[in-house]
mmCIF file of N, CA and C in Angstrom:
data_model
loop_
_atom_site.group_PDB
_atom_site.id
_atom_site.type_symbol
_atom_site.label_atom_id
_atom_site.label_comp_id
_atom_site.label_asym_id
_atom_site.label_seq_id
_atom_site.Cartn_x
_atom_site.Cartn_y
_atom_site.Cartn_z
ATOM 1 N N THR Q 1 44.078 119.124 129.750
ATOM 2 C CA THR Q 1 43.687 118.765 128.430
ATOM 3 C C THR Q 1 44.028 119.752 127.482
ATOM 4 N N MET Q 2 44.385 119.520 126.310
ATOM 5 C CA MET Q 2 44.921 120.396 125.300
ATOM 6 C C MET Q 2 44.107 119.885 123.902
ATOM 7 N N SER Q 3 43.609 120.931 123.318
ATOM 8 C CA SER Q 3 42.856 120.755 122.155
ATOM 9 C C SER Q 3 43.367 121.574 121.085
ATOM 10 N N ILE Q 4 43.634 121.237 119.903
ATOM 11 C CA ILE Q 4 44.209 121.852 118.710
ATOM 12 C C ILE Q 4 43.106 121.734 117.704
ATOM 13 N N THR Q 5 42.669 122.784 117.184
ATOM 14 C CA THR Q 5 41.565 122.538 116.007
ATOM 15 C C THR Q 5 41.847 123.527 114.962
ATOM 16 N N ASP Q 6 41.576 123.003 113.805
ATOM 17 C CA ASP Q 6 41.587 123.963 112.671
ATOM 18 C C ASP Q 6 40.222 123.727 111.768
ATOM 19 N N ASP Q 7 40.111 124.704 110.892
ATOM 20 C CA ASP Q 7 38.844 124.621 110.013
ATOM 21 C C ASP Q 7 39.257 124.367 108.469
ATOM 22 N N GLY Q 8 40.438 123.558 108.436
ATOM 23 C CA GLY Q 8 40.690 123.376 107.158
ATOM 24 C C GLY Q 8 40.133 122.187 106.393
ATOM 25 N N ARG Q 9 40.777 121.421 105.620
ATOM 26 C CA ARG Q 9 40.341 120.310 104.626
ATOM 27 C C ARG Q 9 39.877 119.082 105.406
ATOM 28 N N GLY Q 10 40.316 118.912 106.711
ATOM 29 C CA GLY Q 10 40.159 117.666 107.359
ATOM 30 C C GLY Q 10 41.355 116.650 106.843
ATOM 31 N N ILE Q 11 41.208 115.413 107.438
ATOM 32 C CA ILE Q 11 42.018 114.342 106.932
ATOM 33 C C ILE Q 11 41.365 113.285 106.210
ATOM 34 N N PRO Q 12 41.620 113.271 104.715
ATOM 35 C CA PRO Q 12 40.681 112.248 103.900
ATOM 36 C C PRO Q 12 41.303 110.922 104.462
ATOM 37 N N ASP Q 13 40.369 109.930 104.196
ATOM 38 C CA ASP Q 13 40.593 108.465 104.561
ATOM 39 C C ASP Q 13 41.933 107.948 103.964
ATOM 40 N N THR Q 14 42.258 108.307 102.720
ATOM 41 C CA THR Q 14 43.396 107.946 102.133
ATOM 42 C C THR Q 14 44.642 108.283 102.985
ATOM 43 N N LYS Q 15 44.678 109.471 103.617
ATOM 44 C CA LYS Q 15 45.776 109.868 104.295
ATOM 45 C C LYS Q 15 45.962 109.343 105.651
ATOM 46 N N LYS Q 16 44.831 108.781 106.199
ATOM 47 C CA LYS Q 16 44.948 108.120 107.489
ATOM 48 C C LYS Q 16 45.575 106.869 107.441
ATOM 49 N N GLN Q 17 45.772 106.398 106.378
ATOM 50 C CA GLN Q 17 46.542 105.145 106.201
ATOM 51 C C GLN Q 17 48.041 105.280 105.954
ATOM 52 N N GLU Q 18 48.557 106.508 105.783
ATOM 53 C CA GLU Q 18 49.918 106.778 105.496
ATOM 54 C C GLU Q 18 50.825 106.313 106.642
ATOM 55 N N LYS Q 19 52.048 106.115 106.371
ATOM 56 C CA LYS Q 19 53.027 105.604 107.414
ATOM 57 C C LYS Q 19 53.864 106.691 108.158
ATOM 58 N N GLY Q 20 53.359 107.782 108.176
ATOM 59 C CA GLY Q 20 54.169 108.784 108.922
ATOM 60 C C GLY Q 20 54.213 108.613 110.451
ATOM 61 N N TYR Q 21 55.060 109.224 111.119
ATOM 62 C CA TYR Q 21 55.286 109.016 112.682
ATOM 63 C C TYR Q 21 54.888 110.067 113.486
ATOM 64 N N GLY Q 22 54.430 111.322 112.748
ATOM 65 C CA GLY Q 22 54.249 112.405 113.577
ATOM 66 C C GLY Q 22 53.298 112.334 114.661
ATOM 67 N N LEU Q 23 52.076 111.889 114.182
ATOM 68 C CA LEU Q 23 50.850 111.805 115.045
ATOM 69 C C LEU Q 23 50.943 110.558 115.987
ATOM 70 N N LEU Q 24 51.691 109.414 115.410
ATOM 71 C CA LEU Q 24 51.970 108.176 116.118
ATOM 72 C C LEU Q 24 52.841 108.539 117.425
ATOM 73 N N GLY Q 25 53.834 109.299 117.184
ATOM 74 C CA GLY Q 25 54.860 109.814 118.130
ATOM 75 C C GLY Q 25 54.180 110.672 119.356
ATOM 76 N N ILE Q 26 53.173 111.431 119.000
ATOM 77 C CA ILE Q 26 52.234 112.151 119.856
ATOM 78 C C ILE Q 26 51.507 111.267 120.743
ATOM 79 N N LYS Q 27 50.844 110.183 120.059
ATOM 80 C CA LYS Q 27 49.975 109.323 120.714
ATOM 81 C C LYS Q 27 50.809 108.435 121.649
ATOM 82 N N GLU Q 28 51.919 107.986 121.250
ATOM 83 C CA GLU Q 28 52.723 107.142 122.098
ATOM 84 C C GLU Q 28 53.353 107.860 123.376
ATOM 85 N N ARG Q 29 53.673 109.107 123.235
ATOM 86 C CA ARG Q 29 54.145 109.835 124.371
ATOM 87 C C ARG Q 29 53.065 110.156 125.310
ATOM 88 N N THR Q 30 51.819 110.473 124.714
ATOM 89 C CA THR Q 30 50.604 110.730 125.526
ATOM 90 C C THR Q 30 50.326 109.451 126.379
ATOM 91 N N TYR Q 31 50.254 108.250 125.689
ATOM 92 C CA TYR Q 31 50.057 107.121 126.545
ATOM 93 C C TYR Q 31 51.090 106.657 127.516
ATOM 94 N N ILE Q 32 52.212 106.975 127.208
ATOM 95 C CA ILE Q 32 53.422 106.764 128.318
ATOM 96 C C ILE Q 32 53.139 107.555 129.632
ATOM 97 N N LEU Q 33 52.540 108.805 129.402
ATOM 98 C CA LEU Q 33 52.210 109.682 130.523
ATOM 99 C C LEU Q 33 50.973 109.287 131.193
ATOM 100 N N GLY Q 34 50.406 108.364 130.650
ATOM 101 C CA GLY Q 34 49.131 107.920 131.231
ATOM 102 C C GLY Q 34 47.832 108.636 130.807
ATOM 103 N N GLY Q 35 47.991 109.421 129.652
ATOM 104 C CA GLY Q 35 46.918 110.130 129.000
ATOM 105 C C GLY Q 35 46.185 109.489 127.755
ATOM 106 N N THR Q 36 45.406 110.244 127.260
ATOM 107 C CA THR Q 36 44.569 109.824 126.128
ATOM 108 C C THR Q 36 44.733 110.792 124.941
ATOM 109 N N PHE Q 37 44.599 110.286 123.905
ATOM 110 C CA PHE Q 37 44.852 111.089 122.555
ATOM 111 C C PHE Q 37 43.823 110.617 121.469
ATOM 112 N N SER Q 38 43.082 111.747 120.997
ATOM 113 C CA SER Q 38 42.147 111.330 120.007
ATOM 114 C C SER Q 38 42.099 112.314 118.887
ATOM 115 N N ILE Q 39 41.699 111.828 117.640
ATOM 116 C CA ILE Q 39 41.688 112.918 116.497
ATOM 117 C C ILE Q 39 40.060 112.802 115.874
ATOM 118 N N GLN Q 40 39.607 114.011 115.723
ATOM 119 C CA GLN Q 40 38.249 114.089 115.207
ATOM 120 C C GLN Q 40 38.326 114.834 114.102
ATOM 121 N N THR Q 41 38.079 114.307 112.894
ATOM 122 C CA THR Q 41 38.142 114.985 111.622
ATOM 123 C C THR Q 41 36.888 114.761 110.787
ATOM 124 N N GLU Q 42 36.626 115.551 109.815
ATOM 125 C CA GLU Q 42 35.659 115.523 108.832
ATOM 126 C C GLU Q 42 36.122 116.151 107.660
ATOM 127 N N GLU Q 43 36.172 115.448 106.489
ATOM 128 C CA GLU Q 43 36.823 115.994 105.315
ATOM 129 C C GLU Q 43 35.905 117.200 104.966
ATOM 130 N N GLY Q 44 36.719 118.312 104.589
ATOM 131 C CA GLY Q 44 36.191 119.488 104.150
ATOM 132 C C GLY Q 44 35.656 120.458 105.284
ATOM 133 N N LYS Q 45 35.742 119.998 106.673
ATOM 134 C CA LYS Q 45 35.405 120.743 107.812
ATOM 135 C C LYS Q 45 36.506 120.972 108.786
ATOM 136 N N GLY Q 46 37.537 120.288 108.732
ATOM 137 C CA GLY Q 46 38.723 120.619 109.658
ATOM 138 C C GLY Q 46 38.929 119.266 110.580
ATOM 139 N N THR Q 47 39.898 119.539 111.533
ATOM 140 C CA THR Q 47 40.462 118.427 112.439
ATOM 141 C C THR Q 47 40.552 118.982 113.739
ATOM 142 N N SER Q 48 40.460 118.141 114.859
ATOM 143 C CA SER Q 48 40.679 118.449 116.113
ATOM 144 C C SER Q 48 41.567 117.321 116.687
ATOM 145 N N LEU Q 49 42.549 117.658 117.363
ATOM 146 C CA LEU Q 49 43.472 116.802 118.101
ATOM 147 C C LEU Q 49 43.145 117.074 119.686
ATOM 148 N N ILE Q 50 42.792 116.117 120.322
ATOM 149 C CA ILE Q 50 42.543 116.280 121.827
ATOM 150 C C ILE Q 50 43.510 115.429 122.639
ATOM 151 N N ILE Q 51 44.292 115.847 123.578
ATOM 152 C CA ILE Q 51 45.232 115.285 124.396
ATOM 153 C C ILE Q 51 44.832 115.653 125.815
ATOM 154 N N HIS Q 52 44.717 114.510 126.515
ATOM 155 C CA HIS Q 52 44.551 114.582 128.113
ATOM 156 C C HIS Q 52 45.570 113.948 128.837
ATOM 157 N N ILE Q 53 46.444 114.584 129.629
ATOM 158 C CA ILE Q 53 47.463 114.048 130.458
ATOM 159 C C ILE Q 53 47.047 114.417 131.937
ATOM 160 N N PRO Q 54 46.757 113.330 132.783
ATOM 161 C CA PRO Q 54 46.486 113.621 134.152
ATOM 162 C C PRO Q 54 47.631 114.195 134.925
ATOM 163 N N LEU Q 55 47.452 115.101 135.793
ATOM 164 C CA LEU Q 55 48.435 115.565 136.573
ATOM 165 C C LEU Q 55 48.686 114.703 137.805
ATOM 166 N N HIS Q 56 49.993 114.388 138.245
ATOM 167 C CA HIS Q 56 50.242 113.422 139.292
ATOM 168 C C HIS Q 56 50.920 114.305 140.273
ATOM 169 N N GLU Q 57 50.831 113.942 141.532
ATOM 170 C CA GLU Q 57 51.680 114.431 142.629
ATOM 171 C C GLU Q 57 52.897 113.726 142.744
ATOM 172 N N TRP Q 58 54.080 114.256 142.479
ATOM 173 C CA TRP Q 58 55.382 113.524 142.458
ATOM 174 C C TRP Q 58 56.152 113.647 143.755
ATOM 175 N N GLY Q 59 55.385 113.994 144.866
ATOM 176 C CA GLY Q 59 56.242 114.132 146.070
ATOM 177 C C GLY Q 59 56.098 112.997 146.972
#
């Protein structure tokens, strides 16, 4: 599990609807690897990205 957190402005609702591909790309790659991706944000209090990718034995 990897968590990235800041104490910045958060992501306002208007920004959540933009058509950028950065976070979408992270989400898609996480799902391809069998993982989960979530964003927790509160305007004025910061944002956390949480990525969990399970470890597999490839032998």
